[in-house]
Amino acid sequence: MPVTDDFLKRLPSSPGVYKMLDPKGTVLYVGKATNLRNRVRSYFLKHGDERPTVQYLLSHVDSIETILTDTEKEALILENNLIKQYKPKYNIDLRDDKSFFSLRLNVSHKFPRLTLVRTQKIKPDGERYFGPYSSAQDAKVTLNFIRKLFPLRQCTDRQLQTCKRPCLNCQMRKCLCPCAGKVTQEEYGRMIHAISLLLLGRSGDLLKDLKVKMNDAATELRFEEAARLRDQLTSIERTVEAQNVSFFHLKDMDVAAIIKDDPDVFVFQILSFRKGALLSGESFAFRNRALETEEALAGCIKQFYSAASFVPKEILVSLPIESPELIASWLSELRGSKVVVRVPSRGHGAKLLQLALKNAHDALQREKHQVGVEKTLDRIAAQLKLTQRPLTIEGYDISNNAGSDSVGVKVCFRDGKPDKTSYRKFKIRDYSNQDDPGMIHQTLTRRLSHRDEDPLPDLFLIDGGKSQLNAACLALRESLGQDAPPVVSIAKARAQGADEKFFLPNRKNEVVFPKGDAGLHLLMQVRDEAHRFAHAFHTESRGKSVIKSSLDTVPGIGAKKRSVLLGAMGSVKAILGARDEELIAIRGITAMDVQRIRKHFSEKLPDSNELDETEQPSVFTAENLLR
């Protein structure tokens, strides 16, 4: 309803939740209150809440809706649910609308497996969940570490039921092979218990348990199992010693800190300690102009633990939070036992809080860098008339020597940084002359043929002028039709101090960035990286070509014998300088092979046309690359 004096007077004094809406009916903010009338009226009193952040929020509010509850705890739970439903602009959103990553152990199965799942909230399905993790990468690292330590099954339940023979993991001893009946349910269950201990951070209990099981297995003459347990024990001890940060207390606790960077940037940091060891650390940066730091910290804690699979006995916070008794009561209900929320002033707690604040400041610097990258990408989008920020840019270049040994390459930049796992090399086929546009067309066409497993970028950057740009556009139209991502070419400045020129499809005049523009520097970095990668690949290909022409053309000497000869002698020069007896003594080399080598080089060497002219002064230079 519209906010009028009459509306404020008629508000109930019971617990509940209120929603603030703008003129379009969009929910801007969701809050809870023990007394709705007092809470909502406090915003609009003449000498009420005069904080600039609150006044900024109220300037956008057109109406307020309320929902009554029986208790304040019910209001807290309803507030969390409504925030997830409406995602209000001025409430806390730690994960930018993304779901959480957790590890799921389906303990209801006879032979459980550990999987990575993405979920908004842990499901009450009776399975065990570990997390949440702030990124898929963190969860995958943990999952891979567990799989290296424990031979856990990785096949699906359906595959396990229909399996007729052991899989490759069984043959590689990376699985205990429940599909083949090679492990009992009891033995497999002991491994699952060990995995649970490790994921809960109870490495001390796990190490003791493994030592007992190893000794029992050895006593009962189960030597293969004892050896496997010994290897697990050694790996875990080494990992715990190298990675865990211990603070010499045995508590399960989380440390939550928040910092604010003017005018509206917050960073929430949470460190999780299990049995005194630092198990994980997560940071979340977000923007909110309508909240004060204490309110933001309370909102972060409510959102984080509403989806967490584990709530510790104690949570240390950097500031007094709003409604601490209520939040502690809610957390206790989630845990099933008492949870304490407090602000430490001295001792170990204060030291842990300083560590959390240090991590928060580090995360803030990363956030500022990311903001700088986003501004740079926005500059590129504005200058090149793109419809969206080019988060992924692929750069292409060609390298050849008068048309010979031609190669093309793709480099990839994500969020302004090179992603070398996405780099690709292409050996140009069927081009004997120096046709750079044709080679660009072939390179793009072959790259686009893999678009199903290699998603397309937001921008294609071609090293060259209009002719290379036209060839790239043709390849994109042939493969993608009219739905192709934008493409632009960059022509290197011809004279010192001249501007780099960018050519766009269907535009006569080139685009020139201002001097010192951050977007220009990033595009030049992509172009230079593509040029470096192409040159390195061409040098490598050309070297192999030279090597092949000098030895592989010997009749009767194939790749295997060439490798044996070069492995034993080091170079062709050494081979030609060696005595026949020395060569025949090499395993696999016969007297006939030696005769063929002597005859070939005595005929070919004086007037060889197989080598590039730049290699003629030293025929064996390329061969020495294999030393």
XYZ file of C-alpha atoms in Angstrom:
627
model
C 0.000 0.000 0.000
C 1.098 3.625 -0.477
C 2.966 5.018 2.501
C 0.580 7.456 4.228
C 0.129 8.497 7.867
C -3.058 6.456 8.020
C -1.246 3.372 6.654
C 1.533 3.714 9.225
C -0.953 4.087 12.107
C -2.888 0.969 11.101
C 0.167 -1.300 10.911
C -0.011 -4.221 13.387
C 2.391 -4.408 16.303
C 3.072 -8.140 15.849
C 6.187 -9.796 14.344
C 6.397 -10.008 10.587
C 8.111 -9.098 7.340
C 7.812 -5.930 5.243
C 8.532 -5.423 1.533
C 9.449 -2.022 0.096
C 8.381 -1.551 -3.546
C 9.106 1.056 -6.224
C 6.406 2.659 -8.445
C 6.609 -0.308 -10.868
C 5.928 -2.834 -8.099
C 9.501 -4.169 -8.010
C 10.608 -5.315 -4.558
C 13.543 -3.125 -3.489
C 14.086 -4.323 0.065
C 12.809 -7.043 2.417
C 13.135 -6.686 6.181
C 11.825 -8.355 9.347
C 10.686 -6.877 12.623
C 9.558 -7.906 16.101
C 7.050 -5.035 15.963
C 6.085 -4.129 12.402
C 4.428 -0.835 13.330
C 7.418 0.523 15.247
C 9.954 -0.717 12.715
C 8.288 0.634 9.576
C 7.237 3.942 11.217
C 10.855 4.519 12.326
C 11.820 5.026 8.692
C 9.385 7.913 8.229
C 9.511 9.789 11.543
C 10.748 13.380 11.387
C 13.746 12.555 13.562
C 13.872 8.865 12.716
C 16.657 7.040 10.913
C 18.612 9.865 9.274
C 21.451 7.736 7.912
C 22.237 8.690 4.292
C 21.985 5.051 3.217
C 18.446 4.740 4.576
C 17.375 8.059 3.070
C 18.745 6.908 -0.288
C 16.603 3.752 -0.106
C 13.463 5.627 0.942
C 13.800 8.020 -1.999
C 13.002 5.073 -4.286
C 10.152 3.555 -2.214
C 6.557 4.029 -3.395
C 4.652 1.477 -1.293
C 5.105 -1.101 1.472
C 3.558 -4.561 1.908
C 3.584 -6.558 5.155
C 3.235 -10.242 6.100
C 2.479 -11.224 9.723
C 4.110 -14.151 11.538
C 3.618 -15.704 14.975
C 7.225 -15.307 16.170
C 10.297 -13.297 15.325
C 12.139 -16.485 14.360
C 9.432 -17.254 11.802
C 9.871 -13.709 10.485
C 13.621 -14.317 10.111
C 13.040 -17.515 8.109
C 10.365 -15.856 5.945
C 12.691 -12.899 5.313
C 15.380 -15.271 4.009
C 12.906 -17.038 1.735
C 11.530 -13.787 0.296
C 15.035 -12.469 -0.372
C 15.787 -15.637 -2.358
C 12.477 -15.313 -4.216
C 12.582 -11.625 -5.146
C 16.360 -10.927 -5.029
C 15.803 -7.304 -3.962
C 18.299 -4.736 -5.176
C 19.090 -3.422 -1.692
C 19.362 -6.728 0.188
C 22.527 -8.778 0.423
C 23.313 -11.086 -2.496
C 26.558 -12.908 -1.772
C 26.685 -15.078 -4.860
C 25.445 -12.848 -7.599
C 22.401 -15.018 -8.205
C 24.501 -18.140 -8.603
C 23.915 -21.433 -6.876
C 26.339 -23.111 -4.506
C 28.740 -25.949 -5.176
C 28.794 -28.833 -2.721
C 30.131 -32.380 -2.575
C 27.395 -35.010 -2.198
C 28.015 -38.449 -0.711
C 25.014 -40.713 -1.364
C 25.320 -42.763 1.840
C 21.946 -44.421 1.203
C 23.617 -46.594 -1.480
C 25.505 -49.784 -0.591
C 28.573 -48.397 -2.340
C 28.369 -44.565 -2.125
C 30.056 -42.238 -4.600
C 31.184 -38.633 -4.175
C 29.890 -36.132 -6.729
C 29.962 -32.393 -7.318
C 26.496 -30.833 -7.256
C 25.189 -27.323 -7.849
C 22.266 -26.398 -5.622
C 20.517 -23.378 -4.100
C 19.899 -25.215 -0.831
C 20.990 -28.543 0.610
C 18.204 -31.055 -0.009
C 16.791 -33.017 2.962
C 17.234 -36.328 1.111
C 19.213 -38.168 3.773
C 22.522 -37.925 1.883
C 25.644 -36.192 3.203
C 26.687 -32.817 1.796
C 30.020 -31.057 2.278
C 30.442 -27.372 1.495
C 29.274 -25.050 0.172
C 32.236 -23.998 -1.970
C 32.389 -20.509 -3.461
C 33.545 -21.815 -6.839
C 33.451 -25.006 -8.866
C 37.246 -24.945 -9.063
C 37.634 -25.212 -5.265
C 35.161 -28.087 -5.151
C 36.863 -29.897 -8.059
C 40.289 -29.608 -6.402
C 38.861 -31.190 -3.248
C 37.075 -33.909 -5.225
C 40.207 -34.793 -7.231
C 42.278 -34.873 -4.036
C 39.826 -37.334 -2.443
C 39.845 -39.525 -5.566
C 43.648 -39.663 -5.540
C 43.691 -40.762 -1.908
C 40.767 -43.177 -1.933
C 39.792 -45.697 -4.660
C 36.177 -44.538 -4.657
C 33.807 -45.662 -7.398
C 33.129 -43.009 -10.054
C 30.567 -44.831 -12.217
C 26.896 -43.909 -11.923
C 24.358 -46.121 -10.121
C 22.959 -47.202 -13.491
C 26.418 -48.115 -14.810
C 27.101 -50.085 -11.638
C 23.908 -52.099 -12.082
C 24.478 -52.881 -15.765
C 28.250 -53.408 -15.593
C 29.397 -56.742 -17.044
C 33.144 -56.372 -16.588
C 35.507 -54.172 -14.539
C 35.967 -50.644 -15.882
C 39.261 -48.895 -16.659
C 39.440 -47.372 -13.153
C 39.306 -50.885 -11.707
C 42.131 -52.032 -13.960
C 44.201 -48.975 -12.958
C 43.473 -49.672 -9.262
C 41.684 -46.359 -8.880
C 38.513 -48.114 -7.720
C 37.849 -50.990 -5.303
C 35.628 -52.541 -8.020
C 32.285 -53.114 -6.287
C 30.952 -53.851 -9.782
C 33.113 -56.985 -9.936
C 32.490 -58.022 -6.333
C 36.110 -57.405 -5.342
C 35.239 -55.454 -2.188
C 32.787 -56.112 0.622
C 30.230 -53.543 1.732
C 31.905 -53.437 5.148
C 35.364 -52.638 3.756
C 33.927 -50.027 1.377
C 32.018 -48.481 4.304
C 35.256 -48.074 6.268
C 36.671 -46.045 3.365
C 33.509 -43.883 3.260
C 33.896 -43.175 6.983
C 37.499 -42.062 6.389
C 36.423 -39.742 3.554
C 33.766 -38.162 5.778
C 36.305 -37.490 8.513
C 38.671 -35.826 6.058
C 35.968 -33.617 4.504
C 34.839 -32.525 7.970
C 38.387 -31.422 8.763
C 38.931 -34.129 11.382
C 42.253 -35.264 9.938
C 43.591 -36.195 13.388
C 40.763 -38.686 13.954
C 41.221 -39.982 10.427
C 44.958 -40.599 10.870
C 44.387 -42.509 14.113
C 41.627 -44.546 12.504
C 43.763 -45.397 9.457
C 46.686 -46.522 11.649
C 44.430 -48.873 13.593
C 42.889 -50.301 10.412
C 46.323 -50.693 8.778
C 47.653 -52.649 11.775
C 44.515 -54.804 11.913
C 44.765 -55.593 8.194
C 48.429 -56.541 8.538
C 47.679 -58.756 11.568
C 44.916 -60.546 9.643
C 47.302 -61.045 6.679
C 45.324 -58.724 4.408
C 48.558 -57.262 3.093
C 47.168 -55.599 -0.039
C 44.637 -53.612 2.007
C 47.303 -52.794 4.599
C 49.600 -51.421 1.878
C 46.779 -49.297 0.448
C 45.997 -47.888 3.909
C 49.692 -47.175 4.463
C 49.877 -45.178 1.218
C 46.736 -43.212 2.153
C 48.156 -42.497 5.589
C 51.414 -41.159 4.152
C 49.638 -38.952 1.594
C 47.266 -37.459 4.150
C 50.037 -36.772 6.659
C 52.103 -35.021 3.975
C 49.126 -32.978 2.750
C 47.973 -31.964 6.218
C 51.498 -30.931 7.162
C 51.914 -28.841 3.984
C 48.481 -27.218 3.726
C 46.802 -26.849 7.112
C 47.224 -23.698 9.204
C 46.925 -24.673 12.880
C 46.107 -22.297 15.704
C 46.535 -24.798 18.547
C 42.909 -25.048 19.622
C 40.541 -27.939 19.042
C 37.349 -26.016 18.304
C 35.057 -26.110 15.308
C 34.426 -22.437 14.558
C 33.905 -19.962 11.747
C 35.308 -16.434 11.677
C 33.224 -13.880 9.762
C 34.501 -10.401 8.939
C 33.263 -7.594 6.733
C 34.903 -4.434 5.423
C 33.467 -1.528 3.477
C 35.181 0.511 0.788
C 33.504 3.831 0.065
C 30.978 4.455 -1.232
C 29.130 1.141 -1.504
C 31.496 -1.836 -1.891
C 31.459 -4.544 0.808
C 33.659 -7.615 1.161
C 32.469 -10.468 3.381
C 35.119 -12.997 4.419
C 34.534 -16.254 6.261
C 37.223 -18.662 7.492
C 36.228 -22.178 8.578
C 38.269 -23.919 11.284
C 37.765 -27.579 12.142
C 39.618 -28.983 15.159
C 41.872 -25.927 15.121
C 42.917 -26.309 11.469
C 42.010 -23.800 8.774
C 39.891 -25.865 6.411
C 38.659 -23.240 3.931
C 38.266 -19.537 3.282
C 35.647 -17.837 1.133
C 35.209 -14.180 0.213
C 32.271 -12.392 -1.412
C 32.307 -8.866 -2.809
C 29.052 -7.005 -3.439
C 27.657 -3.499 -3.798
C 24.849 -2.033 -1.718
C 24.322 1.655 -1.055
C 21.350 1.219 1.287
C 22.969 -0.781 4.129
C 25.289 0.034 6.986
C 28.159 -2.339 7.748
C 26.497 -3.998 10.780
C 23.315 -4.710 8.809
C 25.334 -6.025 5.869
C 27.245 -8.434 8.144
C 24.008 -9.783 9.632
C 22.557 -10.243 6.131
C 25.668 -12.086 4.953
C 25.581 -14.477 7.907
C 21.886 -15.239 7.380
C 22.332 -15.922 3.673
C 25.524 -17.949 4.061
C 24.237 -20.330 6.734
C 20.790 -20.750 5.202
C 22.506 -22.901 2.548
C 25.448 -24.306 4.530
C 25.667 -28.024 5.207
C 27.403 -27.491 8.557
C 27.017 -24.883 11.313
C 29.866 -24.796 13.875
C 29.442 -24.371 17.623
C 30.989 -20.908 17.603
C 30.995 -18.031 15.109
C 33.290 -15.059 15.637
C 32.205 -11.796 14.003
C 34.112 -8.575 13.413
C 31.220 -6.285 14.468
C 28.122 -6.532 16.661
C 25.333 -7.756 14.397
C 21.678 -6.876 14.280
C 19.499 -9.140 16.517
C 22.387 -11.367 17.696
C 20.234 -13.470 20.096
C 17.679 -14.174 17.387
C 20.307 -15.159 14.804
C 22.109 -17.343 17.368
C 18.796 -19.065 18.179
C 18.113 -19.668 14.475
C 21.629 -21.046 13.939
C 21.221 -23.316 16.969
C 18.069 -24.718 15.433
C 19.914 -25.402 12.162
C 22.775 -27.115 13.990
C 20.671 -29.027 16.511
C 22.657 -27.697 19.486
C 23.692 -24.356 20.940
C 25.606 -21.919 18.720
C 27.452 -18.914 20.120
C 27.915 -15.709 18.098
C 30.358 -13.235 19.620
C 32.821 -10.428 18.912
C 36.278 -11.425 20.279
C 38.306 -8.723 21.995
C 41.524 -10.569 22.843
C 43.308 -13.916 22.736
C 43.118 -16.479 19.949
C 39.763 -15.166 18.755
C 41.162 -11.694 18.120
C 44.101 -13.170 16.203
C 41.777 -15.236 14.031
C 39.646 -12.177 13.373
C 42.715 -10.236 12.216
C 43.498 -13.062 9.805
C 39.954 -12.883 8.406
C 40.218 -9.104 7.986
C 43.564 -9.527 6.215
C 41.954 -11.923 3.748
C 39.031 -9.531 3.276
C 41.376 -6.665 2.344
C 43.154 -8.949 -0.120
C 39.802 -9.873 -1.673
C 38.955 -6.158 -1.897
C 42.079 -5.516 -3.960
C 41.089 -8.358 -6.307
C 37.624 -6.858 -6.604
C 39.082 -3.447 -7.501
C 41.232 -5.096 -10.161
C 38.160 -6.846 -11.545
C 36.292 -3.536 -11.651
C 39.218 -2.072 -13.611
C 39.039 -4.971 -16.070
C 35.297 -4.444 -16.516
C 35.833 -0.747 -17.246
C 38.482 -1.660 -19.825
C 36.138 -4.124 -21.522
C 33.389 -1.506 -21.483
C 35.765 0.882 -23.265
C 36.372 -1.739 -25.967
C 32.637 -2.318 -26.373
C 31.982 1.419 -26.703
C 34.756 2.060 -29.241
C 33.965 -0.968 -31.412
C 30.159 -0.532 -31.146
C 29.645 -3.938 -29.497
C 26.320 -4.799 -27.908
C 27.908 -6.383 -24.829
C 31.118 -6.444 -22.823
C 33.674 -8.795 -24.544
C 34.509 -11.018 -21.583
C 36.167 -13.545 -23.913
C 38.393 -12.361 -26.778
C 40.089 -14.708 -29.246
C 43.085 -13.467 -31.244
C 44.248 -15.017 -34.550
C 47.484 -14.730 -36.481
C 49.295 -16.451 -39.367
C 53.007 -17.176 -39.640
C 54.867 -18.535 -42.672
C 58.063 -18.205 -44.670
C 57.143 -17.242 -48.238
C 54.177 -19.612 -47.983
C 56.124 -22.602 -46.647
C 55.488 -24.294 -43.293
C 52.463 -22.035 -42.789
C 50.687 -22.122 -39.432
C 47.750 -20.372 -37.797
C 47.053 -19.934 -34.110
C 44.292 -18.978 -31.714
C 44.917 -17.303 -28.352
C 42.195 -16.621 -25.802
C 41.804 -13.909 -23.159
C 39.145 -14.217 -20.468
C 38.390 -11.255 -18.222
C 41.479 -9.509 -19.550
C 43.870 -12.395 -18.801
C 45.384 -15.082 -21.077
C 43.681 -18.464 -20.826
C 46.433 -20.706 -22.175
C 44.352 -23.862 -21.840
C 42.246 -22.502 -24.728
C 45.166 -21.757 -27.071
C 45.105 -23.756 -30.325
C 47.525 -24.465 -33.199
C 46.610 -25.075 -36.834
C 48.941 -26.345 -39.570
C 47.785 -24.711 -42.783
C 46.936 -27.188 -45.536
C 47.139 -26.871 -49.330
C 48.761 -23.418 -49.487
C 52.079 -23.154 -51.296
C 51.965 -19.388 -51.793
C 51.770 -16.557 -49.274
C 47.992 -16.071 -49.136
C 47.405 -14.699 -45.629
C 43.649 -13.995 -46.103
C 43.110 -17.546 -47.377
C 45.019 -18.945 -44.412
C 42.940 -16.847 -41.991
C 39.807 -18.234 -43.657
C 41.032 -21.805 -43.219
C 42.068 -21.219 -39.596
C 38.696 -19.699 -38.649
C 36.768 -22.409 -40.506
C 38.604 -25.179 -38.686
C 38.212 -23.443 -35.336
C 34.455 -23.005 -35.881
C 34.067 -26.704 -36.626
C 34.803 -27.313 -32.915
C 32.304 -24.779 -31.570
C 30.263 -27.458 -29.780
C 33.109 -28.400 -27.431
C 34.821 -24.983 -27.567
C 32.233 -22.182 -27.047
C 32.494 -19.104 -29.230
C 34.037 -15.901 -27.838
C 32.432 -12.492 -27.461
C 34.907 -11.007 -29.962
C 37.203 -12.316 -32.727
C 40.376 -10.220 -33.176
C 42.300 -10.778 -36.425
C 45.868 -9.597 -36.915
C 45.813 -7.864 -40.295
C 43.983 -5.366 -42.467
C 40.765 -5.308 -44.471
C 41.594 -8.356 -46.605
C 42.157 -10.541 -43.515
C 38.977 -9.121 -41.976
C 36.935 -9.967 -45.081
C 38.299 -13.525 -45.096
C 37.361 -13.942 -41.433
C 33.846 -12.568 -42.055
C 33.389 -15.029 -44.922
C 34.413 -17.963 -42.717
C 31.995 -16.847 -39.996
C 29.101 -16.427 -42.439
C 29.731 -19.841 -44.006
C 29.787 -21.590 -40.621
C 27.357 -19.546 -38.517
C 25.209 -17.504 -40.867
C 24.025 -14.205 -39.431
C 24.421 -15.275 -35.791
C 28.203 -14.896 -35.725
C 29.945 -13.005 -32.904
C 31.526 -9.659 -33.798
C 34.902 -9.634 -35.546
C 37.485 -6.883 -35.914
C 40.993 -6.705 -37.382
C 43.945 -4.722 -36.064
C 46.602 -3.289 -38.383
C 49.937 -2.517 -36.799
C 51.132 1.073 -36.981
C 53.591 1.513 -39.868
C 55.560 4.403 -38.418
C 56.730 5.243 -34.935
C 54.097 7.248 -33.091
C 51.345 6.319 -35.565
C 48.012 4.968 -34.333
C 46.938 1.331 -34.374
C 44.006 0.997 -36.778
C 40.976 -1.236 -36.272
C 38.762 -2.304 -39.169
C 35.124 -3.294 -38.686
C 32.850 -5.107 -41.163
C 30.690 -2.858 -43.351
C 32.499 0.268 -42.230
C 34.669 2.299 -44.573
C 36.705 4.276 -42.057
C 38.944 2.628 -39.523
C 38.497 3.034 -35.734
C 41.301 4.678 -33.751
C 41.456 4.484 -29.963
C 42.670 7.511 -27.964
C 46.317 7.458 -26.929
C 46.868 5.542 -23.690
C 43.385 3.995 -23.741
C 43.184 0.900 -21.513
C 41.015 -0.896 -24.076
C 43.625 -0.265 -26.773
C 46.371 -1.690 -24.572
C 44.378 -4.876 -23.928
C 43.635 -5.447 -27.632
C 47.289 -4.837 -28.479
C 48.240 -7.371 -25.811
C 45.947 -9.950 -27.432
C 47.448 -9.193 -30.873
C 51.037 -9.388 -29.584
C 50.357 -12.663 -27.769
C 48.887 -14.178 -30.932
C 51.943 -13.024 -32.900
C 54.323 -14.501 -30.301
C 52.468 -17.817 -30.224
C 52.306 -18.034 -34.026
C 56.020 -17.251 -34.411
C 56.967 -19.879 -31.813
C 54.784 -22.511 -33.495
C 56.174 -21.656 -36.936
C 59.753 -21.923 -35.690
C 58.959 -25.296 -34.168
C 57.272 -26.569 -37.349
C 60.051 -25.262 -39.575
C 62.691 -26.905 -37.400
C 60.907 -30.242 -37.653
C 60.646 -29.819 -41.408
C 64.401 -29.213 -41.708
C 65.145 -32.236 -39.576
C 62.872 -34.417 -41.643
C 64.454 -33.392 -44.953
C 67.959 -34.177 -43.778
C 67.476 -37.678 -42.374
C 63.981 -39.055 -42.964
C 64.498 -39.003 -46.729
C 67.145 -41.734 -46.445
C 65.644 -44.854 -48.074
C 64.978 -47.545 -45.493
C 65.402 -45.217 -42.487
C 62.031 -44.638 -40.864
C 61.001 -42.677 -37.802
C 61.942 -45.489 -35.414
C 65.480 -45.925 -36.740
C 65.937 -42.168 -36.939
C 65.042 -41.884 -33.236
C 67.434 -44.706 -32.345
C 70.309 -43.137 -34.310
C 69.779 -39.624 -32.963
C 69.295 -40.961 -29.449
C 72.606 -42.799 -29.595
C 74.708 -40.249 -31.538
C 72.998 -36.939 -30.767
C 73.053 -35.413 -34.270
C 73.400 -36.197 -37.967
C 76.846 -34.627 -37.909
C 77.918 -37.148 -35.264
C 76.336 -39.972 -37.265
C 78.287 -39.039 -40.410
C 81.516 -38.683 -38.412
C 81.181 -42.051 -36.698
C 82.838 -45.266 -37.885
C 80.675 -47.934 -39.498
C 81.365 -50.298 -36.602
C 80.006 -47.778 -34.112
C 76.797 -47.376 -36.067
C 76.275 -51.112 -36.573
C 76.735 -51.624 -32.822
C 73.574 -49.545 -32.238
C 70.635 -51.853 -31.588
C 68.371 -52.125 -34.636
C 70.867 -50.648 -37.124
C 72.293 -52.968 -39.782
C 75.237 -52.700 -42.167
C 72.758 -52.073 -45.004
C 71.334 -49.108 -43.079
C 74.809 -47.625 -42.728
C 75.460 -48.018 -46.466
C 72.197 -46.266 -47.286
C 73.040 -43.334 -45.007
C 76.536 -42.951 -46.499
C 75.238 -43.120 -50.055
C 72.354 -40.693 -49.441
C 74.442 -37.929 -47.905
C 77.332 -38.327 -50.353
C 74.845 -37.699 -53.185
C 72.547 -35.126 -51.584
C 74.748 -32.944 -49.431
C 76.710 -30.945 -52.027
C 73.711 -29.488 -53.853
C 70.809 -30.135 -51.439
C 67.680 -28.152 -52.172
C 65.770 -29.728 -49.316
C 66.991 -27.258 -46.686
C 65.981 -23.627 -46.368
C 68.654 -21.243 -47.664
C 69.181 -19.808 -44.197
C 70.247 -23.261 -43.010
C 72.771 -23.963 -45.815
C 75.894 -22.702 -43.988
C 75.290 -25.305 -41.280
C 73.300 -28.293 -42.460
C 73.251 -29.828 -39.008
C 71.953 -26.883 -36.984
C 68.401 -28.169 -37.002
C 69.533 -31.653 -36.091
C 71.108 -30.340 -32.926
C 67.651 -29.329 -31.686
C 67.165 -32.964 -30.735
C 70.165 -33.090 -28.460
